[in-house]
Amino acid sequence: MTKPSLLILPGDGIGPEVMAEVRKIIGWFGERRGLAFDVSEDLVGGCAYDKHGTPLHDDTMAKAQEVDAVLLGAVGGPKYDSLDFSVKPERGLLRLRKEMDLFSNLRPAQCFDALADFSSLKKDVVAGLDIMIVRELTSGVYFGEPRGIFKEGNERVGINTQRYTESEIARVARSAFELAMRRDKKLCSMEKANVMESGILWRDVVTEVGKDYPEAELSHMYADAGAMQLTRWPKQFDVIVTDNLFGDLLSDLAAMLTGSLGMLPSASLGAPMASGRPKALYEPVHGSAPDIAGQGKANPIACILSFAMALRYSFDQGDEATRLETAIETVLAKGLRTADLMGPEGGSAVSTSGMGDAIVAALDASI
Ligand code: IPM
Ligand code: MG
């Protein structure tokens, strides 16, 4: 049997450091669980710009289209702030999302028991929290036309367009309902139908798709009220579906509820390929954190959990994904912390690679 293929794009900042730990985990599954992957590596973001003058080379794009799954670290950094918008590191990531047509972005916000004290909210508000934000990822104001900075009379005007077709809304709604059906069967859709026509259409289409899921409890909320409710009592939600921009904001908000952005993975899924697997890219929710890059301070858990999502959603290895998630919980329960998980009282932090090694040891102990 040919091995499933993985393209690794570590990217910039802490990306390469956290990805080195994911590589240890991938190696472990190959050696100890007979789950070997055909792994290749390439550049994305600022490092790709440095080498090729573009944040995503066409060859890398082509490779991403062919593999069974892409695993990405992070892109960007202050070194690239003054670059032209068209070649900024983020454009590489956005091109991957768009050309692979990864319309459904799954962003779990889960509170690990060992870290409940770490949230800025009261412990009982966040303990046990487990919600999933499904963010539309390939349309909306991120990609709508017209866009640009234009001259109007004697001043400039900046324009972006929020645009959604019915089919774009319907497919992401369907993926959110499918997910909800495998969880608590509760879906909350967020838009601003009170001020935006695209929001009215969004609400309409989601309601229509919901008729195919009569067992699912569907609710609608304006996105601003949703932000408020997420901070007031997040456990009222199970799955949230929302557009690209609101999803960007709400997923950062939800991530922070859990105590650390360094803990959260994401999956970006598209239509099924010939193999039946969805087109897929997995990446941590956190960014490239240039301020701590190269110091062994980064938390590799979000990136490792992104690989767990790959095991579950691309490779049908839900049990092995759970094994990995449990190993991480074990390590946290033992008190191991990277620098980002240190409370104001301090303590001694384990390095990025120390955390990776501890997770491998916990995996060893699991078999
Ligand atoms: C995210 C990020 C990206 C986005 C940036 C890096 C382009 O914030 O994945 O949430 O805005 O989508
Ligand atoms: Mg974001």
PDB file of C-alpha atoms in Angstrom, residues 56-222:
ATOM      1  CA  LEU A  56       4.125  30.765  -2.396  1.00  0.00           C
ATOM      2  CA  HIS A  57       5.961  29.349  -5.394  1.00  0.00           C
ATOM      3  CA  ASP A  58       3.801  27.778  -8.116  1.00  0.00           C
ATOM      4  CA  ASP A  59       5.586  24.449  -7.619  1.00  0.00           C
ATOM      5  CA  THR A  60       4.652  24.470  -3.935  1.00  0.00           C
ATOM      6  CA  MET A  61       1.052  25.302  -4.846  1.00  0.00           C
ATOM      7  CA  ALA A  62       0.995  22.375  -7.276  1.00  0.00           C
ATOM      8  CA  LYS A  63       2.427  20.026  -4.638  1.00  0.00           C
ATOM      9  CA  ALA A  64      -0.206  21.153  -2.134  1.00  0.00           C
ATOM     10  CA  GLN A  65      -2.927  20.221  -4.626  1.00  0.00           C
ATOM     11  CA  GLU A  66      -1.538  16.698  -4.986  1.00  0.00           C
ATOM     12  CA  VAL A  67      -0.844  15.567  -1.434  1.00  0.00           C
ATOM     13  CA  ASP A  68      -3.297  13.944   0.941  1.00  0.00           C
ATOM     14  CA  ALA A  69      -2.871  16.726   3.498  1.00  0.00           C
ATOM     15  CA  VAL A  70      -0.875  19.901   4.101  1.00  0.00           C
ATOM     16  CA  LEU A  71       0.476  20.818   7.526  1.00  0.00           C
ATOM     17  CA  LEU A  72       1.415  24.470   7.979  1.00  0.00           C
ATOM     18  CA  GLY A  73       3.270  26.221  10.815  1.00  0.00           C
ATOM     19  CA  ALA A  74       2.832  29.999  10.660  1.00  0.00           C
ATOM     20  CA  VAL A  75       3.647  32.874   8.335  1.00  0.00           C
ATOM     21  CA  GLY A  76       4.744  36.490   8.700  1.00  0.00           C
ATOM     22  CA  GLY A  77       7.033  38.703  10.711  1.00  0.00           C
ATOM     23  CA  PRO A  78       8.110  42.336  11.068  1.00  0.00           C
ATOM     24  CA  LYS A  79      10.884  41.811   8.520  1.00  0.00           C
ATOM     25  CA  TYR A  80       8.180  41.621   5.852  1.00  0.00           C
ATOM     26  CA  ASP A  81       5.967  44.508   7.030  1.00  0.00           C
ATOM     27  CA  SER A  82       7.132  46.889   4.349  1.00  0.00           C
ATOM     28  CA  LEU A  83       6.686  44.461   1.448  1.00  0.00           C
ATOM     29  CA  ASP A  84       4.136  45.192  -1.220  1.00  0.00           C
ATOM     30  CA  PHE A  85       0.705  43.843  -0.217  1.00  0.00           C
ATOM     31  CA  SER A  86       0.701  41.368  -3.131  1.00  0.00           C
ATOM     32  CA  VAL A  87       3.778  39.518  -1.845  1.00  0.00           C
ATOM     33  CA  LYS A  88       3.200  39.726   1.897  1.00  0.00           C
ATOM     34  CA  PRO A  89       3.654  36.366   3.687  1.00  0.00           C
ATOM     35  CA  GLU A  90      -0.092  36.142   4.434  1.00  0.00           C
ATOM     36  CA  ARG A  91      -0.837  36.150   0.709  1.00  0.00           C
ATOM     37  CA  GLY A  92       0.828  32.738   0.476  1.00  0.00           C
ATOM     38  CA  LEU A  93      -1.539  31.295   3.048  1.00  0.00           C
ATOM     39  CA  LEU A  94      -4.570  32.950   1.468  1.00  0.00           C
ATOM     40  CA  ARG A  95      -3.596  31.564  -1.946  1.00  0.00           C
ATOM     41  CA  LEU A  96      -3.404  28.044  -0.520  1.00  0.00           C
ATOM     42  CA  ARG A  97      -6.851  28.393   1.046  1.00  0.00           C
ATOM     43  CA  LYS A  98      -8.376  29.855  -2.100  1.00  0.00           C
ATOM     44  CA  GLU A  99      -6.826  27.610  -4.748  1.00  0.00           C
ATOM     45  CA  MET A 100      -7.380  24.436  -2.723  1.00  0.00           C
ATOM     46  CA  ASP A 101     -10.933  25.730  -2.172  1.00  0.00           C
ATOM     47  CA  LEU A 102     -10.783  25.035   1.572  1.00  0.00           C
ATOM     48  CA  PHE A 103     -14.135  26.539   2.377  1.00  0.00           C
ATOM     49  CA  SER A 104     -14.744  24.980   5.776  1.00  0.00           C
ATOM     50  CA  ASN A 105     -12.400  26.033   8.556  1.00  0.00           C
ATOM     51  CA  LEU A 106     -12.823  24.108  11.796  1.00  0.00           C
ATOM     52  CA  ARG A 107     -11.511  25.933  14.845  1.00  0.00           C
ATOM     53  CA  PRO A 108     -12.107  24.120  18.108  1.00  0.00           C
ATOM     54  CA  ALA A 109     -11.946  26.077  21.350  1.00  0.00           C
ATOM     55  CA  GLN A 110     -11.397  23.580  24.066  1.00  0.00           C
ATOM     56  CA  CYS A 111     -10.406  24.203  27.633  1.00  0.00           C
ATOM     57  CA  PHE A 112      -7.889  21.721  28.999  1.00  0.00           C
ATOM     58  CA  ASP A 113      -8.686  20.892  32.632  1.00  0.00           C
ATOM     59  CA  ALA A 114      -5.131  21.539  33.712  1.00  0.00           C
ATOM     60  CA  LEU A 115      -5.284  25.047  32.274  1.00  0.00           C
ATOM     61  CA  ALA A 116      -8.730  26.252  33.347  1.00  0.00           C
ATOM     62  CA  ASP A 117      -7.156  28.644  35.849  1.00  0.00           C
ATOM     63  CA  PHE A 118      -5.285  30.252  33.037  1.00  0.00           C
ATOM     64  CA  SER A 119      -8.288  31.800  31.330  1.00  0.00           C
ATOM     65  CA  SER A 120      -9.039  35.462  31.919  1.00  0.00           C
ATOM     66  CA  LEU A 121     -12.588  34.332  32.731  1.00  0.00           C
ATOM     67  CA  LYS A 122     -13.761  32.652  35.933  1.00  0.00           C
ATOM     68  CA  LYS A 123     -12.948  28.971  36.105  1.00  0.00           C
ATOM     69  CA  ASP A 124     -16.568  27.750  36.165  1.00  0.00           C
ATOM     70  CA  VAL A 125     -17.282  29.724  32.977  1.00  0.00           C
ATOM     71  CA  VAL A 126     -14.587  27.906  31.004  1.00  0.00           C
ATOM     72  CA  ALA A 127     -13.925  24.542  32.700  1.00  0.00           C
ATOM     73  CA  GLY A 128     -14.919  21.756  30.343  1.00  0.00           C
ATOM     74  CA  LEU A 129     -15.539  24.156  27.473  1.00  0.00           C
ATOM     75  CA  ASP A 130     -15.569  22.409  24.093  1.00  0.00           C
ATOM     76  CA  ILE A 131     -16.953  24.372  21.184  1.00  0.00           C
ATOM     77  CA  MET A 132     -16.243  24.360  17.480  1.00  0.00           C
ATOM     78  CA  ILE A 133     -16.273  27.398  15.251  1.00  0.00           C
ATOM     79  CA  VAL A 134     -16.823  26.665  11.573  1.00  0.00           C
ATOM     80  CA  ARG A 135     -15.524  29.644   9.643  1.00  0.00           C
ATOM     81  CA  GLU A 136     -16.196  30.097   5.940  1.00  0.00           C
ATOM     82  CA  LEU A 137     -12.702  30.484   4.521  1.00  0.00           C
ATOM     83  CA  THR A 138     -12.669  31.157   0.791  1.00  0.00           C
ATOM     84  CA  SER A 139     -15.095  33.982   0.202  1.00  0.00           C
ATOM     85  CA  GLY A 140     -16.667  37.014   1.847  1.00  0.00           C
ATOM     86  CA  VAL A 141     -14.808  40.249   2.359  1.00  0.00           C
ATOM     87  CA  TYR A 142     -11.435  38.490   2.227  1.00  0.00           C
ATOM     88  CA  PHE A 143     -11.823  37.845  -1.484  1.00  0.00           C
ATOM     89  CA  GLY A 144     -14.805  39.867  -2.759  1.00  0.00           C
ATOM     90  CA  GLU A 145     -14.436  42.194  -5.741  1.00  0.00           C
ATOM     91  CA  PRO A 146     -14.180  45.123  -6.236  1.00  0.00           C
ATOM     92  CA  ARG A 147     -11.312  45.651  -3.860  1.00  0.00           C
ATOM     93  CA  GLY A 148      -8.434  48.061  -3.774  1.00  0.00           C
ATOM     94  CA  ILE A 149      -7.403  51.598  -2.953  1.00  0.00           C
ATOM     95  CA  PHE A 150      -8.751  53.993  -5.548  1.00  0.00           C
ATOM     96  CA  LYS A 151      -8.584  57.697  -6.208  1.00  0.00           C
ATOM     97  CA  GLU A 152     -11.890  59.512  -5.811  1.00  0.00           C
ATOM     98  CA  GLY A 153     -11.651  63.213  -6.477  1.00  0.00           C
ATOM     99  CA  ASN A 154      -8.723  64.411  -4.445  1.00  0.00           C
ATOM    100  CA  GLU A 155      -8.687  61.662  -1.873  1.00  0.00           C
ATOM    101  CA  ARG A 156      -8.170  57.909  -1.795  1.00  0.00           C
ATOM    102  CA  VAL A 157     -10.859  55.401  -0.963  1.00  0.00           C
ATOM    103  CA  GLY A 158     -10.246  51.873   0.323  1.00  0.00           C
ATOM    104  CA  ILE A 159     -12.753  49.288  -0.853  1.00  0.00           C
ATOM    105  CA  ASN A 160     -13.448  45.691   0.096  1.00  0.00           C
ATOM    106  CA  THR A 161     -16.571  43.806  -0.791  1.00  0.00           C
ATOM    107  CA  GLN A 162     -18.540  41.357   1.296  1.00  0.00           C
ATOM    108  CA  ARG A 163     -19.935  38.918  -1.253  1.00  0.00           C
ATOM    109  CA  TYR A 164     -21.528  35.517  -0.735  1.00  0.00           C
ATOM    110  CA  THR A 165     -23.317  33.288  -3.204  1.00  0.00           C
ATOM    111  CA  GLU A 166     -26.045  30.927  -2.015  1.00  0.00           C
ATOM    112  CA  SER A 167     -23.931  27.889  -2.876  1.00  0.00           C
ATOM    113  CA  GLU A 168     -20.972  29.206  -0.886  1.00  0.00           C
ATOM    114  CA  ILE A 169     -23.178  29.643   2.161  1.00  0.00           C
ATOM    115  CA  ALA A 170     -24.950  26.320   1.661  1.00  0.00           C
ATOM    116  CA  ARG A 171     -21.779  24.214   1.491  1.00  0.00           C
ATOM    117  CA  VAL A 172     -20.250  25.616   4.653  1.00  0.00           C
ATOM    118  CA  ALA A 173     -23.617  25.380   6.428  1.00  0.00           C
ATOM    119  CA  ARG A 174     -23.859  21.727   5.418  1.00  0.00           C
ATOM    120  CA  SER A 175     -20.398  20.982   6.742  1.00  0.00           C
ATOM    121  CA  ALA A 176     -21.305  22.695  10.045  1.00  0.00           C
ATOM    122  CA  PHE A 177     -24.568  20.728  10.349  1.00  0.00           C
ATOM    123  CA  GLU A 178     -22.720  17.453   9.632  1.00  0.00           C
ATOM    124  CA  LEU A 179     -20.294  18.277  12.409  1.00  0.00           C
ATOM    125  CA  ALA A 180     -23.052  19.307  14.798  1.00  0.00           C
ATOM    126  CA  MET A 181     -24.812  15.986  14.169  1.00  0.00           C
ATOM    127  CA  ARG A 182     -21.679  14.167  15.374  1.00  0.00           C
ATOM    128  CA  ARG A 183     -21.547  16.369  18.482  1.00  0.00           C
ATOM    129  CA  ASP A 184     -24.374  17.910  20.546  1.00  0.00           C
ATOM    130  CA  LYS A 185     -26.662  18.567  17.539  1.00  0.00           C
ATOM    131  CA  LYS A 186     -26.679  22.285  18.280  1.00  0.00           C
ATOM    132  CA  LEU A 187     -25.713  24.865  15.691  1.00  0.00           C
ATOM    133  CA  CYS A 188     -25.671  28.643  16.091  1.00  0.00           C
ATOM    134  CA  SER A 189     -25.248  30.710  12.928  1.00  0.00           C
ATOM    135  CA  MET A 190     -23.794  34.222  13.286  1.00  0.00           C
ATOM    136  CA  GLU A 191     -24.018  37.146  10.850  1.00  0.00           C
ATOM    137  CA  LYS A 192     -25.284  40.705  10.889  1.00  0.00           C
ATOM    138  CA  ALA A 193     -28.600  40.369   9.104  1.00  0.00           C
ATOM    139  CA  ASN A 194     -29.639  43.611  10.824  1.00  0.00           C
ATOM    140  CA  VAL A 195     -27.250  45.666   8.710  1.00  0.00           C
ATOM    141  CA  MET A 196     -25.946  43.527   5.849  1.00  0.00           C
ATOM    142  CA  GLU A 197     -27.821  42.024   2.905  1.00  0.00           C
ATOM    143  CA  SER A 198     -25.214  39.269   2.752  1.00  0.00           C
ATOM    144  CA  GLY A 199     -26.237  38.519   6.326  1.00  0.00           C
ATOM    145  CA  ILE A 200     -29.911  38.274   5.367  1.00  0.00           C
ATOM    146  CA  LEU A 201     -29.025  35.817   2.618  1.00  0.00           C
ATOM    147  CA  TRP A 202     -26.736  33.906   5.006  1.00  0.00           C
ATOM    148  CA  ARG A 203     -29.546  33.462   7.530  1.00  0.00           C
ATOM    149  CA  ASP A 204     -31.966  32.417   4.812  1.00  0.00           C
ATOM    150  CA  VAL A 205     -29.708  29.800   3.257  1.00  0.00           C
ATOM    151  CA  VAL A 206     -28.569  28.332   6.590  1.00  0.00           C
ATOM    152  CA  THR A 207     -32.237  27.975   7.600  1.00  0.00           C
ATOM    153  CA  GLU A 208     -32.991  26.247   4.292  1.00  0.00           C
ATOM    154  CA  VAL A 209     -30.070  23.797   4.647  1.00  0.00           C
ATOM    155  CA  GLY A 210     -31.227  23.158   8.220  1.00  0.00           C
ATOM    156  CA  LYS A 211     -34.409  21.536   6.882  1.00  0.00           C
ATOM    157  CA  ASP A 212     -32.235  18.557   5.912  1.00  0.00           C
ATOM    158  CA  TYR A 213     -31.184  18.245   9.566  1.00  0.00           C
ATOM    159  CA  PRO A 214     -34.459  18.252  11.486  1.00  0.00           C
ATOM    160  CA  GLU A 215     -32.772  16.765  14.566  1.00  0.00           C
ATOM    161  CA  ALA A 216     -30.322  19.632  14.815  1.00  0.00           C
ATOM    162  CA  GLU A 217     -31.296  22.634  16.895  1.00  0.00           C
ATOM    163  CA  LEU A 218     -30.510  25.723  14.824  1.00  0.00           C
ATOM    164  CA  SER A 219     -30.317  29.223  16.252  1.00  0.00           C
ATOM    165  CA  HIS A 220     -29.227  32.568  14.783  1.00  0.00           C
ATOM    166  CA  MET A 221     -27.396  35.396  16.465  1.00  0.00           C
ATOM    167  CA  TYR A 222     -25.991  38.723  15.349  1.00  0.00           C
TER     168      TYR A 222
END
